[in-house]
Short mmCIF file of C-alpha atoms in Angstrom, two decimals:
data_model
loop_
_atom_site.label_atom_id
_atom_site.label_comp_id
_atom_site.label_asym_id
_atom_site.label_seq_id
_atom_site.Cartn_x
_atom_site.Cartn_y
_atom_site.Cartn_z
CA MET A 115 -34.36 -58.51 47.39
CA ALA A 116 -34.65 -54.71 47.16
CA LEU A 117 -35.26 -54.93 43.40
CA ILE A 118 -38.03 -57.52 44.00
CA ALA A 119 -39.51 -55.29 46.68
CA PHE A 120 -39.47 -52.28 44.31
CA SER A 121 -41.29 -54.34 41.63
CA LEU A 122 -43.93 -55.41 44.11
CA LEU A 123 -44.43 -51.81 45.11
CA LEU A 124 -45.03 -50.92 41.49
CA LEU A 125 -47.66 -53.64 41.29
CA LEU A 126 -49.32 -52.46 44.48
CA SER A 127 -49.35 -48.88 43.25
CA VAL A 128 -51.28 -49.97 40.17
CA LYS A 129 -53.77 -51.90 42.25
CA SER A 130 -54.19 -48.99 44.62
CA GLY A 131 -55.28 -46.73 41.79
CA PHE A 132 -51.98 -44.80 41.12
CA SER A 133 -51.76 -43.46 37.57
CA ALA A 134 -48.58 -44.41 35.77
CA GLY A 135 -48.71 -41.11 33.83
CA GLU A 136 -48.39 -39.02 36.96
CA LYS A 137 -44.86 -37.69 37.27
CA VAL A 138 -43.01 -38.00 40.55
CA LEU A 139 -39.46 -37.36 39.35
CA PRO A 140 -38.11 -35.19 36.52
CA ASP A 141 -37.29 -36.78 33.18
CA GLY A 142 -33.80 -38.18 33.00
CA PRO A 143 -31.09 -38.51 32.55
CA LEU A 144 -30.00 -35.88 35.02
CA ASP A 145 -26.39 -34.74 34.36
CA VAL A 146 -23.98 -33.64 37.06
CA LEU A 147 -20.28 -32.80 36.90
CA LEU A 148 -17.85 -34.94 38.80
CA GLY A 149 -17.26 -33.52 42.29
CA LYS A 150 -20.37 -31.33 42.29
CA ASP A 151 -23.55 -31.69 44.43
CA LEU A 152 -26.85 -32.96 43.02
CA THR A 153 -30.40 -32.59 44.35
CA ILE A 154 -33.23 -34.76 42.97
CA ASN A 155 -36.55 -33.00 43.60
CA LEU A 156 -39.98 -34.67 43.82
CA LEU A 157 -42.56 -33.27 41.40
CA ARG A 158 -45.55 -33.90 43.68
CA PRO A 159 -46.11 -32.81 47.26
CA THR A 160 -45.92 -35.33 50.09
CA GLY A 161 -47.97 -35.62 53.23
CA LYS A 162 -46.57 -35.52 56.74
CA ASP A 163 -47.60 -39.13 57.28
CA ASP A 164 -46.01 -40.35 54.02
CA ILE A 165 -43.05 -42.71 54.15
CA ILE A 166 -40.36 -41.83 51.55
CA THR A 167 -37.61 -44.25 50.70
CA TRP A 168 -34.63 -43.59 48.28
CA ASN A 169 -32.62 -46.41 46.71
CA TYR A 170 -29.70 -46.66 44.25
CA LYS A 171 -30.19 -49.08 41.34
CA GLY A 172 -33.16 -50.59 43.22
CA SER A 173 -30.87 -52.61 45.48
CA THR A 174 -28.91 -50.21 47.62
CA SER A 175 -30.82 -48.25 50.21
CA ILE A 176 -29.85 -44.64 50.69
CA GLY A 177 -32.29 -43.45 53.32
CA THR A 178 -35.88 -43.12 54.54
CA VAL A 179 -38.16 -40.38 55.90
CA ARG A 180 -40.78 -41.57 58.40
CA SER A 181 -42.88 -39.45 60.79
CA GLY A 182 -40.59 -36.45 60.33
CA THR A 183 -37.42 -38.48 60.98
CA VAL A 184 -34.67 -39.02 58.38
CA ILE A 185 -32.62 -42.19 58.50
CA ILE A 186 -29.51 -42.42 56.20
CA THR A 187 -27.80 -45.75 55.72
CA ASP A 188 -24.21 -46.14 56.85
CA GLN A 189 -22.96 -46.34 53.26
CA TYR A 190 -24.31 -42.85 52.46
CA LYS A 191 -23.83 -41.08 55.77
CA GLY A 192 -22.04 -37.78 55.24
CA ARG A 193 -22.72 -37.86 51.48
CA ALA A 194 -26.49 -38.01 51.21
CA SER A 195 -29.37 -36.10 52.83
CA ILE A 196 -33.18 -36.19 52.47
CA ASN A 197 -35.29 -33.09 52.93
CA VAL A 198 -37.86 -33.92 55.58
CA THR A 199 -40.33 -31.38 54.16
CA ASP A 200 -40.44 -32.18 50.42
CA GLY A 201 -38.59 -35.52 50.31
CA SER A 202 -35.86 -34.36 47.86
CA LEU A 203 -32.55 -36.26 47.83
CA THR A 204 -29.18 -34.42 47.83
CA LEU A 205 -25.87 -36.15 47.01
CA LYS A 206 -22.64 -34.32 47.78
CA SER A 207 -19.29 -34.50 45.96
CA ILE A 208 -20.52 -36.74 43.22
CA LYS A 209 -18.23 -39.64 42.27
CA PRO A 210 -18.06 -41.54 38.97
CA GLU A 211 -19.67 -44.58 40.60
CA ASP A 212 -22.71 -42.43 41.49
CA SER A 213 -23.95 -42.76 37.90
CA GLY A 214 -27.04 -45.00 37.56
CA ASP A 215 -30.75 -45.33 38.35
CA TYR A 216 -32.18 -43.79 41.52
CA ASN A 217 -35.56 -45.02 42.88
CA VAL A 218 -37.99 -43.35 45.24
CA VAL A 219 -41.05 -44.96 46.88
CA ILE A 220 -43.73 -42.82 48.52
CA ILE A 221 -46.09 -44.78 50.79
CA GLY A 222 -49.21 -42.78 51.64
CA LEU A 223 -52.45 -43.53 53.43
CA THR A 224 -54.25 -44.44 50.21
CA ALA A 225 -51.48 -45.28 47.75
CA THR A 226 -47.90 -46.38 47.30
CA ILE A 227 -46.04 -44.43 44.56
CA PRO A 228 -42.72 -45.62 43.11
CA ALA A 229 -40.56 -43.60 40.60
CA GLU A 230 -37.14 -43.86 38.98
CA VAL A 231 -34.66 -41.46 37.31
CA LYS A 232 -31.22 -41.97 35.67
CA ILE A 233 -28.21 -39.92 36.86
CA ARG A 234 -25.13 -39.36 34.66
CA VAL A 235 -21.90 -38.21 36.26
CA LEU A 236 -19.90 -36.29 33.66
CA GLU A 237 -16.15 -35.83 33.79
CA PRO A 238 -15.30 -32.13 33.21
CA VAL A 239 -14.04 -31.12 29.76
CA SER A 240 -10.25 -30.63 29.81
CA ASP A 241 -7.04 -30.81 27.80
CA VAL A 242 -8.61 -29.61 24.55
CA MET A 243 -5.85 -29.36 21.95
CA ILE A 244 -5.30 -29.38 18.18
CA LYS A 245 -2.57 -31.31 16.38
CA SER A 246 -1.76 -31.42 12.69
CA ASP A 247 -0.49 -34.41 10.77
CA LEU A 248 1.73 -32.02 8.72
CA PRO A 249 4.14 -29.37 10.00
CA GLU A 250 3.40 -27.19 6.94
CA ALA A 251 1.23 -27.37 3.84
CA ILE A 252 1.56 -26.73 0.12
CA GLU A 253 -1.40 -24.99 -1.48
CA TYR A 254 -3.53 -27.28 -3.70
CA ASN A 255 -1.14 -30.21 -3.12
CA SER A 256 -1.53 -31.01 0.58
CA THR A 257 -4.34 -32.72 2.47
CA VAL A 258 -4.20 -31.64 6.10
CA VAL A 259 -5.76 -33.58 8.97
CA LEU A 260 -6.28 -31.64 12.20
CA THR A 261 -7.11 -33.71 15.27
CA CYS A 262 -8.83 -32.12 18.25
CA SER A 263 -8.60 -34.26 21.40
CA SER A 264 -10.13 -33.73 24.83
CA LYS A 265 -10.79 -35.45 28.12
CA GLY A 266 -14.31 -35.57 29.49
CA SER A 267 -17.66 -37.26 29.14
CA ILE A 268 -20.23 -37.28 26.32
CA LEU A 269 -18.44 -34.69 24.21
CA SER A 270 -19.33 -32.96 20.99
CA PHE A 271 -16.94 -30.81 18.92
CA THR A 272 -17.22 -27.67 16.83
CA TRP A 273 -14.53 -26.18 14.58
CA THR A 274 -14.21 -22.47 13.83
CA ASN A 275 -11.96 -20.40 11.59
CA ASP A 276 -11.66 -16.81 12.79
CA SER A 277 -14.82 -17.33 14.87
CA LYS A 278 -16.76 -18.62 11.85
CA SER A 279 -18.03 -22.19 11.91
CA ILE A 280 -16.31 -24.63 9.54
CA PRO A 281 -19.01 -26.69 7.88
CA SER A 282 -18.43 -30.22 6.66
CA ASP A 283 -19.05 -30.03 2.91
CA VAL A 284 -17.69 -33.54 2.15
CA LYS A 285 -15.70 -32.19 -0.86
CA ARG A 286 -12.93 -30.22 0.84
CA PHE A 287 -13.88 -30.15 4.53
CA THR A 288 -14.73 -33.33 6.44
CA VAL A 289 -15.35 -33.58 10.19
CA GLN A 290 -15.34 -36.95 12.02
CA SER A 291 -15.64 -37.48 15.79
CA SER A 292 -14.79 -40.54 17.89
CA VAL A 293 -14.56 -41.61 21.53
CA MET A 294 -11.98 -43.87 23.15
CA SER A 295 -14.19 -45.63 25.74
CA ASP A 296 -16.71 -48.46 25.86
CA THR A 297 -19.74 -46.38 26.79
CA ALA A 298 -20.55 -42.70 26.84
CA GLU A 299 -21.12 -42.85 30.58
CA ILE A 300 -17.59 -44.00 31.26
CA PRO A 301 -15.14 -41.08 31.22
CA GLY A 302 -12.87 -41.37 28.24
CA LYS A 303 -10.89 -39.44 25.69
CA TYR A 304 -12.80 -38.00 22.78
CA SER A 305 -11.46 -36.63 19.51
CA SER A 306 -12.59 -34.96 16.31
CA LYS A 307 -10.78 -34.85 12.99
CA LEU A 308 -11.02 -32.00 10.50
CA THR A 309 -9.73 -33.08 7.08
CA ILE A 310 -9.00 -30.36 4.50
CA THR A 311 -8.38 -31.67 1.00
CA GLY A 312 -6.42 -29.53 -1.49
CA VAL A 313 -5.71 -26.95 1.19
CA GLN A 314 -5.75 -23.30 0.16
CA ARG A 315 -3.74 -20.41 1.57
CA TYR A 316 -6.51 -18.95 3.73
CA ASP A 317 -7.88 -22.26 5.06
CA LEU A 318 -5.49 -22.43 8.01
CA VAL A 319 -4.72 -18.76 8.67
CA GLY A 320 -7.54 -18.64 11.17
CA PRO A 321 -6.94 -18.79 13.94
CA ILE A 322 -8.45 -22.28 13.99
CA VAL A 323 -10.19 -23.15 17.26
CA CYS A 324 -11.75 -26.45 18.38
CA THR A 325 -14.41 -26.36 21.11
CA ALA A 326 -15.34 -29.49 23.06
CA SER A 327 -18.58 -29.45 25.02
CA ASN A 328 -21.00 -31.60 26.98
CA PRO A 329 -24.48 -30.70 28.27
CA LEU A 330 -22.98 -28.82 31.25
CA GLN A 331 -19.82 -27.10 30.02
CA LYS A 332 -17.47 -26.42 27.11
CA GLU A 333 -13.82 -25.59 26.64
CA SER A 334 -11.84 -24.34 23.65
CA SER A 335 -8.39 -25.20 22.44
CA ALA A 336 -5.55 -22.75 22.03
CA LYS A 337 -5.62 -20.81 18.77
CA PHE A 338 -4.01 -22.81 15.99
CA ASN A 339 -2.35 -21.70 12.75
CA LEU A 340 -0.60 -23.76 10.12
CA THR A 341 1.67 -22.24 7.51
CA THR A 342 0.49 -22.85 3.96
CA TYR A 343 3.02 -22.17 1.22
CA TYR A 344 1.79 -20.93 -2.14
CA GLY A 345 2.90 -19.33 -5.38
CA PRO A 346 4.61 -17.86 -7.14
CA GLU A 347 1.84 -16.20 -9.08
CA ASP A 348 1.07 -12.78 -10.57
CA VAL A 349 4.69 -12.45 -11.72
CA ILE A 350 5.08 -8.89 -13.01
CA ILE A 351 8.12 -7.26 -14.64
CA LYS A 352 8.36 -3.46 -14.79
CA ALA A 353 10.85 -1.17 -16.51
CA SER A 354 11.78 2.10 -14.80
CA SER A 355 11.17 3.95 -18.08
CA GLN A 356 9.29 3.20 -21.28
CA GLY A 357 10.65 2.95 -24.81
CA LYS A 358 12.54 0.61 -27.10
CA TYR A 359 15.86 2.30 -26.37
CA VAL A 360 17.61 2.89 -23.06
CA PRO A 361 20.43 5.43 -22.50
CA SER A 362 23.73 3.79 -21.72
CA ASN A 363 25.11 4.34 -18.19
CA SER A 364 21.72 5.59 -16.96
CA ASP A 365 19.85 4.56 -13.80
CA PHE A 366 17.48 2.35 -15.80
CA ASN A 367 16.44 -0.93 -14.14
CA LEU A 368 13.98 -3.81 -14.33
CA THR A 369 11.94 -4.86 -11.29
CA CYS A 370 10.26 -8.25 -10.83
CA SER A 371 7.55 -8.99 -8.27
CA ALA A 372 5.41 -12.02 -7.43
CA SER A 373 2.82 -13.16 -4.93
CA SER A 374 4.50 -15.99 -3.04
CA LYS A 375 5.02 -17.55 0.39
CA PRO A 376 7.83 -17.79 1.20
CA ALA A 377 9.10 -14.89 -0.88
CA ALA A 378 10.11 -15.95 -4.37
CA THR A 379 13.65 -15.96 -5.67
CA PHE A 380 14.32 -14.54 -9.14
CA THR A 381 16.51 -15.39 -12.11
CA TRP A 382 16.91 -13.16 -15.18
CA PHE A 383 17.13 -13.99 -18.87
CA HIS A 384 18.13 -12.16 -22.07
CA ASN A 385 16.25 -14.00 -24.78
CA ALA A 386 17.04 -17.64 -23.88
CA GLU A 387 20.34 -16.92 -22.14
CA GLN A 388 20.45 -16.61 -18.36
CA ILE A 389 22.03 -13.48 -16.90
CA GLU A 390 24.31 -14.01 -13.93
CA ALA A 391 22.22 -11.91 -11.58
CA SER A 392 19.68 -12.55 -8.83
CA GLY A 393 17.25 -10.57 -6.78
CA PRO A 394 14.10 -8.66 -7.70
CA VAL A 395 15.99 -5.76 -9.38
CA LEU A 396 18.18 -5.99 -12.47
CA THR A 397 20.15 -2.77 -13.08
CA LEU A 398 21.41 -1.50 -16.41
CA LYS A 399 24.91 -1.50 -14.95
CA VAL A 400 24.75 -5.28 -14.51
CA ILE A 401 23.22 -5.72 -17.97
CA GLU A 402 26.09 -3.80 -19.58
CA GLU A 403 28.77 -5.41 -17.41
CA LYS A 404 27.54 -8.85 -18.50
CA GLY A 405 27.81 -7.83 -22.16
CA PHE A 406 24.11 -7.52 -22.94
CA GLY A 407 22.04 -4.69 -24.37
CA HIS A 408 23.97 -3.82 -27.53
CA THR A 409 21.27 -5.30 -29.72
CA MET A 410 17.50 -5.34 -29.44
CA GLY A 411 16.42 -8.22 -27.21
CA ASN A 412 13.81 -9.58 -24.80
CA TYR A 413 14.33 -9.56 -21.04
CA ARG A 414 12.26 -11.55 -18.53
CA CYS A 415 12.40 -12.80 -14.97
CA VAL A 416 11.47 -16.23 -13.59
CA ALA A 417 10.09 -16.44 -10.05
CA LYS A 418 10.66 -19.61 -8.02
CA ASN A 419 9.23 -20.77 -4.67
CA ASP A 420 11.70 -23.02 -2.86
CA LYS A 421 8.89 -24.67 -0.87
CA THR A 422 6.36 -25.32 -3.61
CA GLN A 423 9.14 -25.84 -6.20
CA ARG A 424 7.05 -23.95 -8.71
CA LYS A 425 8.57 -21.65 -11.35
CA VAL A 426 6.62 -18.95 -13.19
CA PRO A 427 8.07 -16.62 -15.88
CA SER A 428 7.08 -13.01 -16.44
CA THR A 429 6.19 -11.42 -19.76
CA ASN A 430 8.99 -10.00 -21.93
CA VAL A 431 10.33 -6.45 -21.96
CA GLU A 432 12.08 -5.55 -25.22
CA PHE A 433 14.73 -2.85 -25.49
CA SER A 434 18.23 -2.02 -26.67
CA VAL A 435 20.91 0.03 -24.92
CA MET A 436 22.07 3.11 -26.82
CA GLU A 437 24.83 5.57 -25.94
CA ALA A 438 23.53 9.08 -25.36
CA ILE A 439 24.91 11.96 -27.46
CA SER A 440 27.51 14.01 -25.60
CA ASP A 441 29.99 16.88 -26.06
CA VAL A 442 28.43 18.47 -29.14
CA LYS A 443 30.68 21.16 -30.71
CA LEU A 444 29.81 23.63 -33.48
CA SER A 445 32.84 25.30 -35.10
CA GLY A 446 32.86 28.19 -37.58
CA PRO A 447 35.16 30.78 -39.18
CA LYS A 448 37.44 32.63 -36.77
CA GLY A 449 38.58 35.58 -38.89
CA ILE A 450 36.86 38.81 -39.88
CA LEU A 451 34.02 38.23 -42.30
CA ILE A 452 32.97 40.86 -44.81
CA ALA A 453 29.82 40.62 -46.87
CA GLY A 454 30.50 40.12 -50.54
CA ASN A 455 34.14 39.14 -49.94
CA SER A 456 34.16 36.28 -47.40
CA SER A 457 32.91 32.70 -47.24
CA ALA A 458 32.01 30.55 -44.19
CA ASN A 459 32.07 26.88 -43.25
CA LEU A 460 30.26 25.62 -40.10
CA THR A 461 30.87 22.05 -38.82
CA CYS A 462 28.96 20.18 -36.08
CA GLN A 463 30.32 17.06 -34.37
CA ALA A 464 29.49 14.95 -31.27
CA MET A 465 32.25 13.35 -29.24
CA GLY A 466 30.01 10.55 -27.97
CA GLY A 467 26.86 8.70 -29.03
CA ASN A 468 25.39 7.50 -32.28
CA VAL A 469 23.77 10.45 -34.07
CA THR A 470 20.71 9.48 -36.07
CA ALA A 471 19.31 12.93 -36.90
CA ARG A 472 20.77 16.41 -37.47
CA VAL A 473 18.84 19.68 -37.64
CA TRP A 474 20.28 23.13 -38.40
CA LEU A 475 18.64 26.35 -37.22
CA LYS A 476 19.36 30.02 -37.68
CA ASP A 477 17.91 32.50 -35.25
CA GLY A 478 15.56 29.80 -33.97
CA LYS A 479 14.16 28.85 -37.39
CA PRO A 480 14.97 25.70 -39.41
CA LEU A 481 17.73 26.20 -41.96
CA SER A 482 17.47 24.34 -45.25
CA PRO A 483 19.96 23.99 -48.12
CA ASP A 484 19.50 26.30 -51.14
CA SER A 485 21.58 28.00 -53.80
CA HIS A 486 23.14 30.22 -51.16
CA VAL A 487 23.62 27.74 -48.26
CA LYS A 488 25.14 24.35 -49.10
CA PHE A 489 24.82 21.27 -46.84
CA SER A 490 27.30 18.40 -46.76
CA SER A 491 25.96 14.97 -47.70
CA ASP A 492 25.73 13.88 -44.04
CA SER A 493 24.57 17.34 -42.86
CA THR A 494 27.55 17.61 -40.52
CA SER A 495 28.53 21.00 -42.07
CA ILE A 496 27.15 23.92 -44.04
CA TYR A 497 29.04 26.15 -46.50
CA ILE A 498 28.28 29.70 -47.67
CA ASP A 499 30.42 30.75 -50.65
CA VAL A 500 29.76 34.51 -50.62
CA LEU A 501 28.42 35.94 -47.38
CA LYS A 502 25.58 38.41 -47.26
CA LYS A 503 24.56 40.74 -44.51
CA GLU A 504 21.53 38.45 -43.94
CA ASP A 505 23.92 35.69 -42.91
CA ASN A 506 24.52 37.44 -39.59
CA GLY A 507 22.94 35.56 -36.67
CA ASP A 508 22.93 32.64 -34.22
CA TYR A 509 23.41 29.19 -35.76
CA VAL A 510 22.40 25.99 -33.89
CA CYS A 511 23.04 22.37 -34.76
CA ARG A 512 20.75 19.91 -32.95
CA LEU A 513 21.83 16.27 -32.84
CA SER A 514 19.58 13.47 -31.63
CA ASN A 515 19.06 9.74 -31.35
CA SER A 516 16.40 7.57 -29.70
CA VAL A 517 17.58 8.34 -26.17
CA SER A 518 18.96 11.89 -26.21
CA THR A 519 19.05 15.30 -27.89
CA LYS A 520 21.96 17.72 -27.66
CA GLU A 521 22.79 20.99 -29.42
CA ALA A 522 25.51 23.58 -29.82
CA ASN A 523 25.47 27.14 -31.16
CA PHE A 524 27.75 29.55 -33.02
CA THR A 525 27.20 33.26 -33.51
CA MET A 526 28.47 34.47 -36.89
CA THR A 527 29.18 38.17 -37.47
CA VAL A 528 29.25 39.35 -41.09
CA ASN A 529 30.60 42.93 -41.43
CA TYR A 530 28.99 45.11 -44.10
CA GLY A 531 28.17 48.71 -45.00
CA PRO A 532 27.69 51.39 -44.41
CA GLU A 533 24.75 51.59 -46.75
CA ALA A 534 23.59 55.03 -47.94
CA PRO A 535 22.44 56.99 -44.87
CA VAL A 536 19.19 58.95 -44.80
CA VAL A 537 18.66 62.18 -42.85
CA LYS A 538 15.19 62.50 -41.39
CA GLY A 539 13.62 65.55 -39.80
CA ASP A 540 11.20 68.50 -40.31
CA PRO A 541 12.29 70.90 -43.12
CA GLU A 542 10.61 73.89 -41.39
CA VAL A 543 10.93 74.50 -37.68
CA GLN A 544 10.09 77.34 -35.36
CA LEU A 545 12.60 79.49 -33.62
CA ASN A 546 13.59 78.46 -30.05
CA THR A 547 11.95 74.99 -30.24
CA ARG A 548 13.45 71.53 -29.74
CA VAL A 549 14.52 69.99 -33.04
CA GLU A 550 15.75 66.45 -33.67
CA LEU A 551 17.41 65.18 -36.87
CA THR A 552 18.23 61.47 -37.42
CA CYS A 553 20.89 59.85 -39.56
CA SER A 554 19.67 56.31 -40.36
CA VAL A 555 22.37 53.99 -41.61
CA SER A 556 22.73 50.17 -41.77
CA SER A 557 26.22 48.91 -40.91
CA VAL A 558 28.10 46.18 -39.00
CA PRO A 559 29.91 47.21 -36.95
CA PRO A 560 27.92 50.42 -36.34
CA ALA A 561 29.13 53.22 -38.66
CA LYS A 562 31.03 56.31 -37.52
CA ILE A 563 28.82 59.41 -38.07
CA ILE A 564 29.78 62.96 -39.05
CA TRP A 565 27.19 65.77 -39.25
CA LYS A 566 27.65 68.75 -41.57
CA LEU A 567 25.73 72.06 -41.87
CA ASN A 568 26.16 73.84 -45.19
CA GLY A 569 29.21 71.63 -45.88
CA THR A 570 30.90 72.40 -42.56
CA VAL A 571 31.43 69.72 -39.93
CA ILE A 572 29.40 70.27 -36.78
CA PRO A 573 31.89 69.75 -33.95
CA GLY A 574 31.18 66.99 -31.40
CA GLU A 575 28.18 65.55 -33.23
CA THR A 576 28.97 61.87 -33.97
CA LYS A 577 25.75 60.18 -33.00
CA GLU A 578 22.87 59.13 -35.16
CA LYS A 579 20.71 61.88 -33.68
CA LEU A 580 21.43 65.59 -33.90
CA ILE A 581 19.44 67.49 -31.27
CA TYR A 582 18.85 71.24 -30.78
CA ASN A 583 17.11 71.98 -27.52
CA SER A 584 16.39 75.62 -28.66
CA ILE A 585 17.19 76.19 -32.31
CA ASP A 586 18.16 79.65 -33.57
CA TYR A 587 18.26 81.35 -36.97
CA LYS A 588 21.91 80.46 -37.63
CA SER A 589 21.04 76.76 -37.54
CA SER A 590 19.05 77.14 -40.73
CA GLY A 591 20.68 75.53 -43.76
CA THR A 592 21.49 72.26 -45.51
CA TYR A 593 22.24 69.21 -43.36
CA THR A 594 24.07 66.04 -44.44
CA CYS A 595 25.53 63.04 -42.53
CA GLU A 596 28.52 60.99 -43.55
CA ALA A 597 28.97 57.34 -42.41
CA SER A 598 32.11 55.21 -42.43
CA ASN A 599 32.90 51.58 -41.44
CA GLU A 600 36.40 51.02 -40.10
CA VAL A 601 36.26 47.26 -40.81
CA THR A 602 34.97 47.32 -44.37
CA GLY A 603 36.82 50.57 -45.13
CA LYS A 604 33.74 51.96 -46.84
CA SER A 605 32.15 55.40 -46.37
CA THR A 606 29.15 57.22 -47.83
CA LYS A 607 27.00 60.28 -47.26
CA SER A 608 23.35 61.13 -47.27
CA LEU A 609 21.31 63.36 -49.51
CA PRO A 610 20.95 66.91 -48.11
CA LEU A 611 18.02 68.04 -45.98
CA SER A 612 17.23 71.79 -45.94
CA VAL A 613 15.96 73.10 -42.63
CA THR A 614 14.43 76.62 -42.32
CA VAL A 615 14.07 78.31 -38.94
CA LYS A 616 11.10 80.70 -38.81
CA GLU A 617 9.88 83.14 -36.21
CA LYS A 618 6.84 82.08 -34.37
CA ILE A 619 3.60 83.88 -35.51
CA ASP A 620 1.57 85.64 -32.81
CA GLU A 621 -1.70 83.89 -32.61
CA GLY A 622 -3.25 86.28 -30.05
CA LEU A 623 -5.80 88.11 -32.47
CA SER A 624 -9.22 86.70 -33.02
CA ASP A 625 -10.51 85.76 -36.44
CA GLY A 626 -12.72 88.87 -36.53
CA ALA A 627 -9.83 91.18 -35.71
CA ILE A 628 -7.69 89.63 -38.44
CA ALA A 629 -10.52 90.01 -40.94
CA GLY A 630 -10.98 93.68 -39.95
CA ILE A 631 -7.30 94.43 -40.44
CA VAL A 632 -7.31 92.77 -43.88
CA ILE A 633 -10.38 94.75 -44.97
CA GLY A 634 -8.88 98.00 -43.63
CA CYS A 635 -5.70 97.40 -45.57
CA LEU A 636 -7.60 96.73 -48.77
CA VAL A 637 -9.68 99.92 -48.35
CA ALA A 638 -6.53 101.94 -47.73
CA VAL A 639 -4.91 100.59 -50.87
CA GLY A 640 -8.06 101.40 -52.91
CA VAL A 641 -8.15 105.00 -51.64
CA ALA A 642 -4.47 105.45 -52.47
CA ILE A 643 -4.94 104.26 -56.05
CA ALA A 644 -7.98 106.50 -56.59
CA LEU A 645 -6.10 109.52 -55.25
CA PHE A 646 -3.21 108.82 -57.60
CA PHE A 647 -5.32 108.89 -60.71
CA TYR A 648 -7.25 111.95 -59.55
CA CYS A 649 -4.12 114.02 -59.00
CA ARG A 650 -2.69 112.98 -62.31
CA GLY A 651 -5.78 114.19 -64.09
CA LYS A 652 -5.33 117.71 -62.66
CA VAL A 653 -1.75 118.18 -63.97
CA PRO A 654 -1.58 119.72 -67.56
CA VAL A 655 0.31 117.67 -70.09
CA SER A 656 2.61 119.63 -72.52
CA SER A 657 2.26 118.92 -76.23
CA PRO A 658 5.15 117.18 -77.87
CA TYR A 659 4.80 119.40 -80.71
#
């Protein structure tokens, strides 16, 4: 009956001149959360004499305002109220059954105005959670379906990865939403599925978050991560040192690395043969203990991921293990060597290691075989038949191979001399001056020196230098030095050096004074000669007859 009455009112309102385009109530639907209050406001003012009636679904009366008095039906008492001034309807503590169409009729002096609006009671969003159909994923192999479920009304879902929206590209990412209820108005359980095809390692690192929302509120799930296993890839093998040869018993090792989750396990191979070793580091000690390394070969590692079951080999590292040279000894003659009488043999050997090159040096310069110095066929020794004084010096043998270089030295002393000494000094010296004479002689060991003056030994003078701090006249004469070598048994003496000690000339007169003296002397001599001939002319000469 109420619905028929509301229809008749609509007809009367048209006949009374009411425009259907004039708004009385806001556009619907109007959404309200379950348990909240809702006020429906009129969009046009009412007069004090207007009669305002509110109904639910056109059949259930809620209340009426007439002549400033509000009457609420028993069914809505305590839950509904009508504002006597503007005619708005307020419903408290909204229930699910409050959803539906609400009608208002305004009866004025000149017109009757009906209006209707739809109310939707929305269940709050709750219990938003993400579940995966797989406990873990394998990169490129797995297709992962994440399901986001939530309670509430009229829900929509958004997916984010590290706060960035996940778009549905149809190829790898697909998003589908569904609702488990007959109508959107009936509270139900909604869900959304995110399908990732050929999952990659960063797809599920996230965190992944699902947000469920309706027109009035939204709620997000807990942060979600799913482990994605990948690899191994980028398998790299590195040697601790470069080169085709590795010193035996050294700290050399090979290291293998790979990008993998979980961490890869490693196996090692020498050529095609597996080495009984595991782990990312293969030491030379293990290589030698397992009997490898004596010949040139290729070494590689193979990385395996126990989850993905993938195996990836590294590139090859080629090398051979070689023993380093050790305990090099250079032996030579032990007796006394005399130039011109003795010979010498020097031998160089290494106690350990394979020697591939030998170099001989003397006094830091390379030594080569010639007519004087003979090398053995393998260069392990050199032989000098007749020693010369030039053979004195420091001999070095340098042994090497691809992984090491060692050397040893021997100092050879060849005794010779003395060779003829030479006395050096000034032949004319001034009285009471410092005078130094030197006896130069070549000899090994150094020669014993004797100085002589005029054939007489000068006592206490046995050094190469004879020094007078203030020479006197008696030191004038002929000097010689005699040299002897106690090892060679030879002796010799120098050529004589005559030394004259002269008195120092006074250099106090000027050049003019000296010239005057010379001229005076010459004049005096001339006068004397003239006087001699004059006197002789005055003496009578007797006749011989």
